[in-house]
Short mmCIF file of the C-alpha atoms (twelve columns), coordinates in Angstrom:
data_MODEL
# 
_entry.id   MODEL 
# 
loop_
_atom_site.group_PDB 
_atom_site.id 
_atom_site.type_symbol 
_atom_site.label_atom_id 
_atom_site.label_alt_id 
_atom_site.label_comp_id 
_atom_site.label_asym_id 
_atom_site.label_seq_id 
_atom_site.Cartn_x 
_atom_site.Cartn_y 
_atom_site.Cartn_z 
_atom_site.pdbx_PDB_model_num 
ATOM 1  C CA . UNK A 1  -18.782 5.474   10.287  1 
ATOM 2  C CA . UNK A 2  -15.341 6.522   10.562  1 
ATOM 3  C CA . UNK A 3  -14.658 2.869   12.873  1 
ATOM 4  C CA . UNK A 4  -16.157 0.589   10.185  1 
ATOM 5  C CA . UNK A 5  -13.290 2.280   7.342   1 
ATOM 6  C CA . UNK A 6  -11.204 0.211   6.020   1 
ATOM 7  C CA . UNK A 7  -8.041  2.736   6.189   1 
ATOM 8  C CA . UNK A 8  -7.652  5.137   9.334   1 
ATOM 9  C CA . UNK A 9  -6.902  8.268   7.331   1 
ATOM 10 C CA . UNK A 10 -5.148  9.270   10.690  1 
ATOM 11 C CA . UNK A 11 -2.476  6.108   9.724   1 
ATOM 12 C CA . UNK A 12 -1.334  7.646   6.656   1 
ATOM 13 C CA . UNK A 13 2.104   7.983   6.724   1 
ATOM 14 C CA . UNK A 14 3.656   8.673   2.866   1 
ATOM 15 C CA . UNK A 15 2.115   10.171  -0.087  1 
ATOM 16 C CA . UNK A 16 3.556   8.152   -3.143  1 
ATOM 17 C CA . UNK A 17 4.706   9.840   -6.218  1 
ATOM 18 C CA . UNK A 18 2.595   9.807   -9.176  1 
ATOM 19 C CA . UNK A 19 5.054   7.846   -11.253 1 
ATOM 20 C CA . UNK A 20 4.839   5.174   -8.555  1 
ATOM 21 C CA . UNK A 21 4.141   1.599   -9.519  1 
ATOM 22 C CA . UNK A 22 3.420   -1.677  -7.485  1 
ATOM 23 C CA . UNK A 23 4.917   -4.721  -7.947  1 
ATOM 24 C CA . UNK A 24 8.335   -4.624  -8.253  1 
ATOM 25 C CA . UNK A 25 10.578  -6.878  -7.610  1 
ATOM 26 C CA . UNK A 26 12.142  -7.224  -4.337  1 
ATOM 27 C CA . UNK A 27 15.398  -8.676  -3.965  1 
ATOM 28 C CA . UNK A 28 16.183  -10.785 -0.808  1 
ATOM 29 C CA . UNK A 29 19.226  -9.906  1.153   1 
ATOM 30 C CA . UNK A 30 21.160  -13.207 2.214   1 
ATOM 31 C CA . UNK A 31 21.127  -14.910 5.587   1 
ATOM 32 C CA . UNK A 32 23.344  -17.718 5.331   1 
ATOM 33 C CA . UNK A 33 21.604  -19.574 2.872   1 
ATOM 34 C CA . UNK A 34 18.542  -18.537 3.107   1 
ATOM 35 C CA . UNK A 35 16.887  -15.324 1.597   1 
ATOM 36 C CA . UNK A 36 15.443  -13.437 3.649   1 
ATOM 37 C CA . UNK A 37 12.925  -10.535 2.704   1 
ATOM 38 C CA . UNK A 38 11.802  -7.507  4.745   1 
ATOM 39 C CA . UNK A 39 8.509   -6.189  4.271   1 
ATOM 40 C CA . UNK A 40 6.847   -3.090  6.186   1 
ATOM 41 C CA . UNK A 41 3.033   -2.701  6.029   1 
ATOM 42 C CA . UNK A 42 1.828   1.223   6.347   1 
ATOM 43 C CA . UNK A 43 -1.232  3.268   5.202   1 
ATOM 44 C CA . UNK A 44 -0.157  5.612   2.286   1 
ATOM 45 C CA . UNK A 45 -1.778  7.820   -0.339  1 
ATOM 46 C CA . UNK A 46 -1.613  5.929   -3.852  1 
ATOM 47 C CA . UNK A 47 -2.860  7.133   -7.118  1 
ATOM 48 C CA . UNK A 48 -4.826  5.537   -8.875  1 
ATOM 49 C CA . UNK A 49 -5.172  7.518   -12.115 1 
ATOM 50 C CA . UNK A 50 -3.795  10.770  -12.562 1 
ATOM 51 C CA . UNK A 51 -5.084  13.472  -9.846  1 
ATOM 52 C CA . UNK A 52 -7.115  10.771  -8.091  1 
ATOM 53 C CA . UNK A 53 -5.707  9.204   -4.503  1 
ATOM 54 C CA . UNK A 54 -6.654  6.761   -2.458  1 
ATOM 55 C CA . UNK A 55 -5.720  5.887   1.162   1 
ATOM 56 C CA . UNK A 56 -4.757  1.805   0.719   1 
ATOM 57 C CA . UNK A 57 -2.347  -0.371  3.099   1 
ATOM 58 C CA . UNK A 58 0.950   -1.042  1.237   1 
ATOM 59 C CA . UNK A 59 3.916   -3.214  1.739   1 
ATOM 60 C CA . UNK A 60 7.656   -1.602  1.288   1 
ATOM 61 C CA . UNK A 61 4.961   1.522   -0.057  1 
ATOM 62 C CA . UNK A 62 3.588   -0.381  -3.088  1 
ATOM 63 C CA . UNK A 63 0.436   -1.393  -4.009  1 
ATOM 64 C CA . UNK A 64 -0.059  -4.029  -5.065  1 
ATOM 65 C CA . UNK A 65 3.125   -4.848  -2.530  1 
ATOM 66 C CA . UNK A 66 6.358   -6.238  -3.914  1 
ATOM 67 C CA . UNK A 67 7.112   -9.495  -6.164  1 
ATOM 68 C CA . UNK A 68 8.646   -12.192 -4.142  1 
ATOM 69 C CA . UNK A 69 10.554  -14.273 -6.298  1 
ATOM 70 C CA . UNK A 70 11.344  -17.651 -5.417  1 
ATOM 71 C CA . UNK A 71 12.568  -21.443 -6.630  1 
ATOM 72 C CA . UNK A 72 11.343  -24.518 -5.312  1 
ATOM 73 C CA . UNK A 73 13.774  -25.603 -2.658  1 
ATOM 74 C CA . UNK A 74 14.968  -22.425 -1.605  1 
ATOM 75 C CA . UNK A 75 15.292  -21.468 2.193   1 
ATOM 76 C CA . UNK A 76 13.149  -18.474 2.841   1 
ATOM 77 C CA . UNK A 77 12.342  -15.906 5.611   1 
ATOM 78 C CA . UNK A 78 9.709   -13.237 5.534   1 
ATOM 79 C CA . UNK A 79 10.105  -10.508 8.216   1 
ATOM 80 C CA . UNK A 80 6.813   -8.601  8.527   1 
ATOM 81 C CA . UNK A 81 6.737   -4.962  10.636  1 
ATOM 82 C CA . UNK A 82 4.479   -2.534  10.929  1 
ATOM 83 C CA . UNK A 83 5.455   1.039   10.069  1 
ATOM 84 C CA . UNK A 84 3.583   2.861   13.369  1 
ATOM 85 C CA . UNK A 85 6.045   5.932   13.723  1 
ATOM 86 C CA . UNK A 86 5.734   8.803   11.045  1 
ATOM 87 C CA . UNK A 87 9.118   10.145  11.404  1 
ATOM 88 C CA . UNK A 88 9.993   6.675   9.931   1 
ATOM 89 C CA . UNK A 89 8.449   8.347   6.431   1 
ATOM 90 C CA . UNK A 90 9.507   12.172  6.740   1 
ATOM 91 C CA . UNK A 91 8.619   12.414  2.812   1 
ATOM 92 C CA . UNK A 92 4.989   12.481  3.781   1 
ATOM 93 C CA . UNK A 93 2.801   15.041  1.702   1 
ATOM 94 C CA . UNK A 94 0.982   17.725  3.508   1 
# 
């Protein structure tokens, strides 16, 4: 069963606070004149109500991911990585 899951338990990498919310803004950093925005997709622990965790795939650790703002016009690049390396979330939970 454990290959038809939708999240490899194995992949978790960073157990999110319980104050933790989704959704938040994220502000571009400038390249020129375009914004650019930098998103990293990982497997974390998110709670769902309190005491109650889930393993869900999150961008920049949010779920839902962050808010992209943007105007109609506006030069834009998305840069998309996978987070594969624990040690790149030492605050994991154990």
């Amino acid at each position: 069963m454990r290959e038809m899951a939708a999240v490899d338990p194995d992949e978790v990498s960073y157990t999110a606070p319980a104050d933790a919310r989704g959704d938040q803004t994220l502000e571009p950093r400038t390249g020129g004149a375009t914004k650019v925005f930098d998103l990293t997709v990982s497997v974390i622990d998110w709670n769902i109500l309190p005491g109650e965790q889930v393993q869900a795939y999150a961008f920049n650790r949010q779920v839902p991911g962050p808010r992209i703002r943007v105007t109609e016009g506006d030069r834009v690049r998305v840069n998309v990585k996978r987070a594969r390396d624990r040690s790149q979330h030492p605050s994991r939970s154990t």
